[in-house]
C-alpha angles and dihedrals in degrees: 000000000000127000123178117188120186095327119185131183127191130187123192110237121177088347089301127107118251112204101218112168110023118207103319128191120178132154118197115187131220110276100016125135102212131178124211112200132186141131129262110297096016094117100256099123089049090049089052093047088054096046086049089047088237092119128030125233126229105217132008139040130289115187116190103193100312101336126100104224101212131123096352116165117246089257094050090045096054088047092061089045087054089048107043116014138069115184129211116187135191092242099047099232090221116156106244095211090057130084119231096266094047090051095045087048093053104095086049089061094057090052089057101249117157115254096245093056100037088049090051088047094048088047086059099050092046085050086053089052094047094253106108095118088054094057086114103045125095124234093258089066096054136080124244088261094049096051087049096055087054091049091053082047092057098042088049100046094077091056099236128194095218131029115207110198119189107205089321093185102036096106095042133085124251099265088050095044094060089048092058094046085054092050090051089048092057088050094054091044084064091065097262113132116239128197118180133188118211148146093211120102096205094053088052091050090060090062126084093235130016120208112193120210120203123178089340097307131097109254094190149299130268 
């Protein structure tokens, strides 16, 4: 599913190159649930942006399925994101002026699916995450856990092969965090590959494998 070979990433800071990711090698097999752990500044968010085709890498190779992700146009990158990927973020990234079903249906709008069909599909995924009765509610009317469930439904509605989750429990209390992790494990149980970036050891413990990122390099695999 994912294969990284000697990935390097640099940023220009004050006219000088900052080496953020250093010769990273990683393979994530289809159906795995992998945690990427690291402290603030370790490079894990940069790595997730590269995996999500939101940021480019400078050297090395990134294979997503059978596709070499390198030098894609923005249109091509968007097509691969729509085809392969679903995203879950710590801050949910829900549109505040759209209700739950409209937020979930949004990826289908960009796939050109008509309104009636995309809303029906969105309702189905809201039901899967236990929020069918909240379909007409705005994000401001929901708890953090409910908003994250909406975000997970939105990530799933396009039927991706890979879910990328960036600190998905970081804004939640411990009980709700366990509920969200149970939901992500259910998603993984359906055969969808899940990669979670986290600094929380209890979240990583729920995954089948943990990769630790320290100063832009993998320290080890547990």
